[in-house]
CSV table of C-alpha atoms in Angstrom, one decimal:
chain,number,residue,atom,x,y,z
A,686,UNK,CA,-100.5,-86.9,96.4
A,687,UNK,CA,-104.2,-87.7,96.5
A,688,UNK,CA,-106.6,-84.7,97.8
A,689,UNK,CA,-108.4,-86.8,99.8
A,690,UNK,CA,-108.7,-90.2,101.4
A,691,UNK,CA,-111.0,-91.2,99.0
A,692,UNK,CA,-112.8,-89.5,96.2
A,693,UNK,CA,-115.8,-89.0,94.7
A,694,UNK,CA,-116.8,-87.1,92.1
A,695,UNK,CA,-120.8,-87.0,91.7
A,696,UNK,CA,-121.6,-85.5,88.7
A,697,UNK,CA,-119.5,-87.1,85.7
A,698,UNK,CA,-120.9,-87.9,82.3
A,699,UNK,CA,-119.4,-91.1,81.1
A,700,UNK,CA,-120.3,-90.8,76.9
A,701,UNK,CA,-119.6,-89.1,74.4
A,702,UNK,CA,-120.8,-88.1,71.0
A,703,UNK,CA,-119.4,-88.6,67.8
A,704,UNK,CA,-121.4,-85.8,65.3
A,705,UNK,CA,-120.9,-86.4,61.3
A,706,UNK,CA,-120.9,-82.9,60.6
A,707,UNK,CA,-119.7,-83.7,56.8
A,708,UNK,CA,-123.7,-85.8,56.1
A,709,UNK,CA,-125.2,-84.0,58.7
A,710,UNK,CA,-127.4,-80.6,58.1
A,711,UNK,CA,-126.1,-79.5,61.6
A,712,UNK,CA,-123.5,-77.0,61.9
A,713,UNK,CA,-120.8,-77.0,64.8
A,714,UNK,CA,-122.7,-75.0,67.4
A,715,UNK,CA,-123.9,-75.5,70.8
A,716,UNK,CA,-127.1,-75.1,70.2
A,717,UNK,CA,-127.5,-76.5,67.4
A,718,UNK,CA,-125.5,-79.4,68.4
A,719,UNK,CA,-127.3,-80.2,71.5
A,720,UNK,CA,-130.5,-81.1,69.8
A,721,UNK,CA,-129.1,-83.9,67.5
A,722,UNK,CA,-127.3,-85.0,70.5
A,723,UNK,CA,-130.5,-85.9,72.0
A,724,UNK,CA,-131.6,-88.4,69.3
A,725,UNK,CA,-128.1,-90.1,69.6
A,726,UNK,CA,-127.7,-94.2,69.0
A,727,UNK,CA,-125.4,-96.0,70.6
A,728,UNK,CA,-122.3,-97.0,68.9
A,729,UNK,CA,-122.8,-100.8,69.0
A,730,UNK,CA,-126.3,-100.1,67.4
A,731,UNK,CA,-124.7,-97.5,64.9
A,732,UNK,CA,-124.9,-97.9,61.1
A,733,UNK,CA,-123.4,-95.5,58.3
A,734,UNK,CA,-126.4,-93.2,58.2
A,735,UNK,CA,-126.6,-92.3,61.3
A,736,UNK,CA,-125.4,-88.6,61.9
A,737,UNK,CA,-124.7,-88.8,65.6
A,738,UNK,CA,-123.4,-91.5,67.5
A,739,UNK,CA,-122.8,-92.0,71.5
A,740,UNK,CA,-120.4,-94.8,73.0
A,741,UNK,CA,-118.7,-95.1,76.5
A,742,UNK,CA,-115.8,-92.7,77.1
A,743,UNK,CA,-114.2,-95.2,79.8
A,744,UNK,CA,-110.9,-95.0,79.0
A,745,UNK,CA,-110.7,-91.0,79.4
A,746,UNK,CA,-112.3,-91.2,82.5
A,747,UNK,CA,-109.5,-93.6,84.0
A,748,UNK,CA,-106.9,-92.1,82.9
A,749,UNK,CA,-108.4,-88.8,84.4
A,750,UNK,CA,-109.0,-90.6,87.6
A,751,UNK,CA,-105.8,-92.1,87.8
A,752,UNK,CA,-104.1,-88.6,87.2
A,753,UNK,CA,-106.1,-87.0,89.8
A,754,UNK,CA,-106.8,-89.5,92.5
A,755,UNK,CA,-110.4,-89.9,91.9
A,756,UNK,CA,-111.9,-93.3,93.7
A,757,UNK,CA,-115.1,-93.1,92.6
A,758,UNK,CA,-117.4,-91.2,89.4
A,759,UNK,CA,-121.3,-91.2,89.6
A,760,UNK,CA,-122.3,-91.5,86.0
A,761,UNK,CA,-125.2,-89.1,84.8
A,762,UNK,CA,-126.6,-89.2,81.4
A,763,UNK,CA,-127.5,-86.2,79.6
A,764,UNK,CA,-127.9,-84.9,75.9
A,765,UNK,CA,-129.2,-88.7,74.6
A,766,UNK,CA,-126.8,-90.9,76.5
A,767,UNK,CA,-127.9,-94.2,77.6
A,768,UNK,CA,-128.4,-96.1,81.0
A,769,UNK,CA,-127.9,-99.5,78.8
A,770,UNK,CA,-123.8,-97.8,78.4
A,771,UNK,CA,-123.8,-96.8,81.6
A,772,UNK,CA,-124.3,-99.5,82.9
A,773,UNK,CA,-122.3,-101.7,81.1
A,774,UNK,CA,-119.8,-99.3,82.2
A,775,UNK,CA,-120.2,-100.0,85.9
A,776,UNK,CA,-120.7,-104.1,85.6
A,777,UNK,CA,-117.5,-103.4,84.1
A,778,UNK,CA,-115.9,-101.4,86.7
A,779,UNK,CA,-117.8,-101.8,89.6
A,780,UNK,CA,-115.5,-100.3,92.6
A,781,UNK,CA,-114.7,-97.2,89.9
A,782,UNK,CA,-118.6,-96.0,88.7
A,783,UNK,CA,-121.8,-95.9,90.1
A,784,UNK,CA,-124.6,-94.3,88.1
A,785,UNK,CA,-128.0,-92.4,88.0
A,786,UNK,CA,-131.3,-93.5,85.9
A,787,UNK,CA,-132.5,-91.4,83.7
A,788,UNK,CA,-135.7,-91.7,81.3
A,789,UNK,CA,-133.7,-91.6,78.4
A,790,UNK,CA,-135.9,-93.3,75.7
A,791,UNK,CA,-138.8,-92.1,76.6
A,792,UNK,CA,-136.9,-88.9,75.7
A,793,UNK,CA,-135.4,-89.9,72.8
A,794,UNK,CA,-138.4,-91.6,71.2
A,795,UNK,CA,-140.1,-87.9,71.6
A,796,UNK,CA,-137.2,-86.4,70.2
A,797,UNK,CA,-137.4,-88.2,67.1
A,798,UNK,CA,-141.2,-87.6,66.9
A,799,UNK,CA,-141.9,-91.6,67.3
A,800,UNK,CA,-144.0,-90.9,70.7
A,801,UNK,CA,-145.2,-87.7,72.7
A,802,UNK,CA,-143.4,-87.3,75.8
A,803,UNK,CA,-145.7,-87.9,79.1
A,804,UNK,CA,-144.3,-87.6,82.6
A,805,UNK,CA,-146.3,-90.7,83.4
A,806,UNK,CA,-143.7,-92.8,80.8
A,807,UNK,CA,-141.0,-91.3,81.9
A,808,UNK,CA,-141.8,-92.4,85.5
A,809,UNK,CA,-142.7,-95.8,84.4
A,810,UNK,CA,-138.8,-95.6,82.7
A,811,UNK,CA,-137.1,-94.7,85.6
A,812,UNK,CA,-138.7,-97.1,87.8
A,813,UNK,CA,-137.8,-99.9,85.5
A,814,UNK,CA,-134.3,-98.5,85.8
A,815,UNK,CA,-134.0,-97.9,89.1
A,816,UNK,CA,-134.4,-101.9,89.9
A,817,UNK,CA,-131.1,-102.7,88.5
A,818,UNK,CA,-128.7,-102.7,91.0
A,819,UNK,CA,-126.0,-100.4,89.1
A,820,UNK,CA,-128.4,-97.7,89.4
A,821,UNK,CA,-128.6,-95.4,92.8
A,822,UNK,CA,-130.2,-92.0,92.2
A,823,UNK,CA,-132.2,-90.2,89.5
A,824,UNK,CA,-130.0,-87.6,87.3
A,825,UNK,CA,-129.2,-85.7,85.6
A,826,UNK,CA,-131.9,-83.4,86.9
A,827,UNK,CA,-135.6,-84.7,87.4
A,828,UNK,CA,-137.8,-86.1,83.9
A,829,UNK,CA,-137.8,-82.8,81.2
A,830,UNK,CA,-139.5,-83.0,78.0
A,831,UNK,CA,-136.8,-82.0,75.2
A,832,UNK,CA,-139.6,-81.4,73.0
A,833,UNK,CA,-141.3,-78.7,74.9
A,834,UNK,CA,-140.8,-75.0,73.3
A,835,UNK,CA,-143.1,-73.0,75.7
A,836,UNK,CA,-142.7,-72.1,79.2
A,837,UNK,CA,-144.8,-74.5,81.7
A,838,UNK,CA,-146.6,-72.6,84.6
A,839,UNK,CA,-145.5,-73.4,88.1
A,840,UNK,CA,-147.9,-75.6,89.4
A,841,UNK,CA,-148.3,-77.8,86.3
A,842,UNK,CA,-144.0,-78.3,86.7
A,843,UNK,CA,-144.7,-79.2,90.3
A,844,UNK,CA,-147.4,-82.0,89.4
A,845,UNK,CA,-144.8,-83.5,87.2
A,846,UNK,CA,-142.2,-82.8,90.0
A,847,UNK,CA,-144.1,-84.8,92.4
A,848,UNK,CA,-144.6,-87.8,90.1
A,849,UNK,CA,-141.0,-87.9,89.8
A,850,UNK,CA,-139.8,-87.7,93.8
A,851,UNK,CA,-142.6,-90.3,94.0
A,852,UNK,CA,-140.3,-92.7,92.3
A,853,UNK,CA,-137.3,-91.5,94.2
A,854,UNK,CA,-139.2,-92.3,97.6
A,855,UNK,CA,-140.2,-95.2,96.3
A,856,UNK,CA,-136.9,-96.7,95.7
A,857,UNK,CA,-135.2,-94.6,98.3
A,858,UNK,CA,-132.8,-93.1,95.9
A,859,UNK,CA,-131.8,-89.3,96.0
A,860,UNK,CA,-133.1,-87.2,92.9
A,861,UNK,CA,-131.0,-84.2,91.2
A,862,UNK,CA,-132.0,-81.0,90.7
A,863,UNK,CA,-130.4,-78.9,87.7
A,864,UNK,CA,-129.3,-75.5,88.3
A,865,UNK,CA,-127.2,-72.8,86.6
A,866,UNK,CA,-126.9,-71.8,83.0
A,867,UNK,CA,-124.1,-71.7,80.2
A,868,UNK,CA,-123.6,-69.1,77.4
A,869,UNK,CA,-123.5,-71.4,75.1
A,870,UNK,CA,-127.5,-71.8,74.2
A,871,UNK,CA,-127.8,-68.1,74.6
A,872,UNK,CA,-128.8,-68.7,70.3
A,873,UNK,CA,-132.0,-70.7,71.2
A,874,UNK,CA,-134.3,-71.3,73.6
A,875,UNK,CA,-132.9,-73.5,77.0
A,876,UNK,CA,-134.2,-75.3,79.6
A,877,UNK,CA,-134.0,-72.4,81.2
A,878,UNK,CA,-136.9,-70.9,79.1
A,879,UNK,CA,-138.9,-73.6,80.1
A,880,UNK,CA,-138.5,-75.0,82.6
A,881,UNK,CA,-139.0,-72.4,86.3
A,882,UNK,CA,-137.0,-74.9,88.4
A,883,UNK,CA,-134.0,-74.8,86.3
A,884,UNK,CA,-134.1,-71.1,86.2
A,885,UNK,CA,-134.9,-70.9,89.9
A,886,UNK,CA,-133.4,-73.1,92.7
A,887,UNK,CA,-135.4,-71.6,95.7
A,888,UNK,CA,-138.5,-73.5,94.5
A,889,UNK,CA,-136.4,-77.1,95.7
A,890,UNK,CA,-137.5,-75.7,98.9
A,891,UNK,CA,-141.6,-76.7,98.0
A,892,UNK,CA,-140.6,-80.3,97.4
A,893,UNK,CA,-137.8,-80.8,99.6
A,894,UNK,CA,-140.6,-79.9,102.9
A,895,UNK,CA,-143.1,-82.0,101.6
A,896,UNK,CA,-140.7,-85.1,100.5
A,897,UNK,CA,-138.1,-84.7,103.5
A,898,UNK,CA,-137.5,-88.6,103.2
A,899,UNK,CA,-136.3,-87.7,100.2
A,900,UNK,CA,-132.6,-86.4,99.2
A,901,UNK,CA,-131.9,-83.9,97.0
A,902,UNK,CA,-128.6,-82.9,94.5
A,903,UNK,CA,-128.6,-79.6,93.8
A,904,UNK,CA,-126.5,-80.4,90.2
A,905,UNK,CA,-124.0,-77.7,89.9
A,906,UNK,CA,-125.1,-76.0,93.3
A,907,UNK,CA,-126.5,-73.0,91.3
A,908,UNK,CA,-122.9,-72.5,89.2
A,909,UNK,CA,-123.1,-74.4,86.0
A,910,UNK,CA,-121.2,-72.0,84.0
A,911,UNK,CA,-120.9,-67.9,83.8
A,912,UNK,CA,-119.9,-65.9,87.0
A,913,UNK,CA,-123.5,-64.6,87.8
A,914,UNK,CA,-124.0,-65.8,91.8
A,915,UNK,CA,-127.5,-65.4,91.9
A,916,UNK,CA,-128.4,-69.4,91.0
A,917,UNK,CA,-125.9,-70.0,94.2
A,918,UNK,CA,-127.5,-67.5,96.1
A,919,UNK,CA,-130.9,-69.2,95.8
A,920,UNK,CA,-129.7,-72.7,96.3
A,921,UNK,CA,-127.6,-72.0,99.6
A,922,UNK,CA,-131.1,-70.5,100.8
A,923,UNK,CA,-132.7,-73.8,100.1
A,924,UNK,CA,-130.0,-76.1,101.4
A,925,UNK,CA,-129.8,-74.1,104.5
A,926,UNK,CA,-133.5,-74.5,105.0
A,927,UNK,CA,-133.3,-78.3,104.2
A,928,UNK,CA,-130.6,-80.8,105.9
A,929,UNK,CA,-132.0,-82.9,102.6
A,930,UNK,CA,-130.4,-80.9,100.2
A,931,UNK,CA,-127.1,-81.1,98.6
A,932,UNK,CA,-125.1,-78.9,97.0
A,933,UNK,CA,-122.0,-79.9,94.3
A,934,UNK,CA,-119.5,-76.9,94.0
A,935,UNK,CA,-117.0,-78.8,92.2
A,936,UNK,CA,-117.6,-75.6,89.6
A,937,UNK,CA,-117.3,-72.5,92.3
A,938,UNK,CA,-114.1,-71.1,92.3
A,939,UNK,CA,-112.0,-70.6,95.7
A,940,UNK,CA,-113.6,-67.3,97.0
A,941,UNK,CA,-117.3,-68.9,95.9
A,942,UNK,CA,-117.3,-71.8,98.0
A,943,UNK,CA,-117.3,-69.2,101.0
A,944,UNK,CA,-121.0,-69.0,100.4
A,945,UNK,CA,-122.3,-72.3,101.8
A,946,UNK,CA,-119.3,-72.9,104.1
A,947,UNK,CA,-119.5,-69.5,106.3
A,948,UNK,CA,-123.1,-70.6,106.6
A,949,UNK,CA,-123.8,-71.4,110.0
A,950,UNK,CA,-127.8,-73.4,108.9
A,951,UNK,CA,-125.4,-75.6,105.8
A,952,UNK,CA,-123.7,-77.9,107.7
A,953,UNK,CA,-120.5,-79.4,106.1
A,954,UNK,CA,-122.5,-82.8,104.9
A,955,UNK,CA,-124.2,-80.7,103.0
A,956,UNK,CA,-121.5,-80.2,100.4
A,957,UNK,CA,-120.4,-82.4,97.2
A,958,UNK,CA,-117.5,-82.5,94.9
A,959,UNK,CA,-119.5,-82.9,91.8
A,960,UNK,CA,-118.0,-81.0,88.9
A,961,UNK,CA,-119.6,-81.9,85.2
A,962,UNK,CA,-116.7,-83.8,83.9
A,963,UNK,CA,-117.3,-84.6,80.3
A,964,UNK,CA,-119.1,-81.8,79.6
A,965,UNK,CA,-118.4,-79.1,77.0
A,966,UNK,CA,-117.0,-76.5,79.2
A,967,UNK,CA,-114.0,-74.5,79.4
A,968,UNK,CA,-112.5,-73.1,82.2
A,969,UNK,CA,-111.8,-69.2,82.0
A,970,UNK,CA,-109.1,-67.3,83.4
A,971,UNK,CA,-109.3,-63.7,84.3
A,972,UNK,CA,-106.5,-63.2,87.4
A,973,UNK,CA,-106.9,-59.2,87.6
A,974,UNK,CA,-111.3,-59.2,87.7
A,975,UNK,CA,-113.7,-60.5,89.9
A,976,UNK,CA,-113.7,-64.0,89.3
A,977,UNK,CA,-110.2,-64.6,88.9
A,978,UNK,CA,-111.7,-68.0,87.2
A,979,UNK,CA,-115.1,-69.9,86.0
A,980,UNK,CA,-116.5,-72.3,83.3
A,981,UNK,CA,-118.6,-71.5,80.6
A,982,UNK,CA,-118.8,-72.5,76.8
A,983,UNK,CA,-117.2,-70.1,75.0
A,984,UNK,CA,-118.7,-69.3,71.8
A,985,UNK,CA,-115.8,-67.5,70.3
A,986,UNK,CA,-113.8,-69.9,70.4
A,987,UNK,CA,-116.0,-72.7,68.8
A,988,UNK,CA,-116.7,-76.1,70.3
A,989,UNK,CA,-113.4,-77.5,72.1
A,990,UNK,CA,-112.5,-80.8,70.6
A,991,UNK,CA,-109.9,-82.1,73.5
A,992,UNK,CA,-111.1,-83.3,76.9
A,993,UNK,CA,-111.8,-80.6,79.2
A,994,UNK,CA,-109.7,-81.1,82.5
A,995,UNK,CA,-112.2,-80.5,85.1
A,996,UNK,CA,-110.7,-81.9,87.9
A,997,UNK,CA,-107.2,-80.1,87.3
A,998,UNK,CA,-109.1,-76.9,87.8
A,999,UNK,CA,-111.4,-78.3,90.4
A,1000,UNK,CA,-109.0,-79.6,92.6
A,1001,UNK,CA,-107.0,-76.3,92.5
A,1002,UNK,CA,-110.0,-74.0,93.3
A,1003,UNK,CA,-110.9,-76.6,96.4
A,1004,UNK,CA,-107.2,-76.3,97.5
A,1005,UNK,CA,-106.8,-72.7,97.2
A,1006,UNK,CA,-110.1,-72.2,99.1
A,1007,UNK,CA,-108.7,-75.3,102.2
A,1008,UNK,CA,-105.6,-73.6,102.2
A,1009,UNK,CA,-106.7,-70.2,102.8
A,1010,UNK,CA,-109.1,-71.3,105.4
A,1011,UNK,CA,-107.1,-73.9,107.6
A,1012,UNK,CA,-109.5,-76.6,107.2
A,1013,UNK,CA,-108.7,-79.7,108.8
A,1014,UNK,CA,-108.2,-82.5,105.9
A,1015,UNK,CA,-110.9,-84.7,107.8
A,1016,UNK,CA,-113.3,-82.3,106.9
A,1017,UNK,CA,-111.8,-81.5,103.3
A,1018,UNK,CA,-112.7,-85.9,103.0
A,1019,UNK,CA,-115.8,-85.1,103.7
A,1020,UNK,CA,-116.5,-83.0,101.0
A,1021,UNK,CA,-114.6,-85.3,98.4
A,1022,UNK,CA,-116.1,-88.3,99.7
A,1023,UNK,CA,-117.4,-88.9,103.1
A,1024,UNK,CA,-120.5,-87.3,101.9
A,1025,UNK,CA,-121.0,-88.9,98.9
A,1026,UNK,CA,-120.5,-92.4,100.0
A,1027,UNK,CA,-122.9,-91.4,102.9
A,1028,UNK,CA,-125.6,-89.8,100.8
A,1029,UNK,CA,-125.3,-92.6,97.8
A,1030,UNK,CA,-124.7,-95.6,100.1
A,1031,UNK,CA,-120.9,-95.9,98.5
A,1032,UNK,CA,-118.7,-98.4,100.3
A,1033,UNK,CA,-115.2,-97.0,100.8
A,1034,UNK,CA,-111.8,-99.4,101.0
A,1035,UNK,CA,-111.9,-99.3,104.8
A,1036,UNK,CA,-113.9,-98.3,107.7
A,1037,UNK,CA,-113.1,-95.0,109.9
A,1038,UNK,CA,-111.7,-93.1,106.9
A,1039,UNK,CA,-114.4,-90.3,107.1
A,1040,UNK,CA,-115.1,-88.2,110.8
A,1041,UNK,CA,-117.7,-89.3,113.5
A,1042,UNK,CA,-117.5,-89.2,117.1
A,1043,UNK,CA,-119.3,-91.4,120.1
């Protein structure tokens, strides 16, 4: 049986990379892996020197969603995927994806050294992007530079910030916000590092007053990977400040979701199943500690080569959690897609599916 009426999962990424470790200098490590990933081309422009391809992982996705009873997947690109395969993905499957914009060769080119990055391009990219109609949102997370090494104050973060959720405003779209943190990168320096709203969700709160026509995706609602709660802390202080701010928890596990939910200033459309399918994560089992569960990349156990199963996990977490707290299933849709369809102007099969009242 389905979870839900209809479902969407916000927060999938629809690529994946093919890495030719045997002519490549790169060895088979997070870290190290996620910088080539960055300069990635796309398999249809690919040629025999070229160390690190990306192409469209459609078919795992489907048979994922079939499995699962997911309706719906939001496409995000990250680590050098393109919007060009994105959205050829959705033309192609239009009632299954939707997808965000991000300023991916504008990142890319300053990745491979053939142009400095500017906030000011990467604007001008998204915009561009954002006028074709596949395209509803900016993800995953607002414009970084993948080249930057030192740690940018505040206030020059927020400038760049606001250039960004200018383009959101402009083309009413929602923008994401990154939070949360994996072990894997714990070898080199992160985004984290660099970057102060990745490291700390309670500054959303700053933008979300002064762009409150704007929506906000807190990606990962403060619990990308690892158990620490103090990311999820920070962003359920935010979202209860701000009725414009979302929060994914397709990653908290069962006891976590407690957070926003027993808040009485997050109201329910607040919350988003967005999980990070397609990423590199593992889920972790620990029955007897404190959490029983959580994702992170693993390094002892070197980079998984299979398909994570997000939603297998996912869904179990979400159904422990409704179980245990007698939640009515119309409110359970909401969270798995009443929300979403609201938020990302997502038409569902039929009318009346999700709560509202006269």
């Amino acid at each position: 049986m389905k979870p839900g009426r209809f479902v969407v999962d916000t927060h999938v990424h629809g690529q994946r990379h093919a890495v030719r470790l045997e002519q490549s200098a790169t060895d088979a490590g997070y870290e190290s892996i996620s910088h080539v990933m960055r300069t990635a081309t796309p398999a249809d422009e690919a040629t025999e020197d070229d160390d690190v391809i990306v192409y469209p992982n459609t078919n795992r996705i489907i048979h994922d969603m079939d499995s699962y009873g997911v309706d719906r997947c939001v496409l995000l690109p990250g680590f050098g995927m393109t919007n060009e395969i994105h959205q050829q993905m959705v033309q192609e499957y239009p009632e299954r994806f939707s997808a965000m914009a991000s300023p991916v060769q504008t990142d890319k080119a300053a990745a491979r050294g053939e142009e400095e990055w500017t906030i000011e391009r990467a604007c001008e990219e998204l915009d561009e992007v954002l006028q074709e109609e596949e395209f509803i949102g900016i993800g995953e997370s607002a414009p970084t530079d993948p080249t930057r090494n030192e740690r940018i104050e505040w206030s020059e973060r927020r400038d760049e910030l606001r250039q960004a959720f200018e383009v959101a405003d402009a083309h009413d779209v929602p923008i994401s916000w990154h939070s949360g943190t994996v072990s894997g990168y714990s070898d080199g320096k992160s985004s984290l590092d660099v970057y102060p709203d990745w490291e700390d969700p309670s500054l959303v709160s700053e933008l979300a007053a002064e762009y409150d026509d704007v929506d906000i995706i807190v990606n990962h609602g403060g619990m990308q990977g690892t158990w620490h709660e103090d990311t999820v802390d920070a962003a359920c202080k935010v979202a209860a400040r701000h009725d414009n701010v979302y929060l994914e928890i397709g990653l908290y596990w069962a006891d976590l979701i407690q957070k926003p939910f027993n808040d009485p200033s997050i109201d329910i459309s607040q919350l988003l199943w967005g999980t990070d399918w397609g990423a590199s994560m593992v889920a972790h089992s620990q029955p007897t500690k404190d959490p029983p569960m959580y994702w992170d990349q693993i390094q002892s156990r070197g980079l998984p080569a299979h398909q994570p199963d997000y939603w297998g996990t996912s869904i179990r977490q979400l159904k422990k959690f409704v179980w245990d707290e007698e939640l009515p299933q119309d409110e359970f849709n909401l969270i798995l897609g009443g929300n979403a369809c609201r938020l990302l102007d997502i038409e569902p099969p039929e009318t009346r599916l999700f709560p509202e009242y006269l």
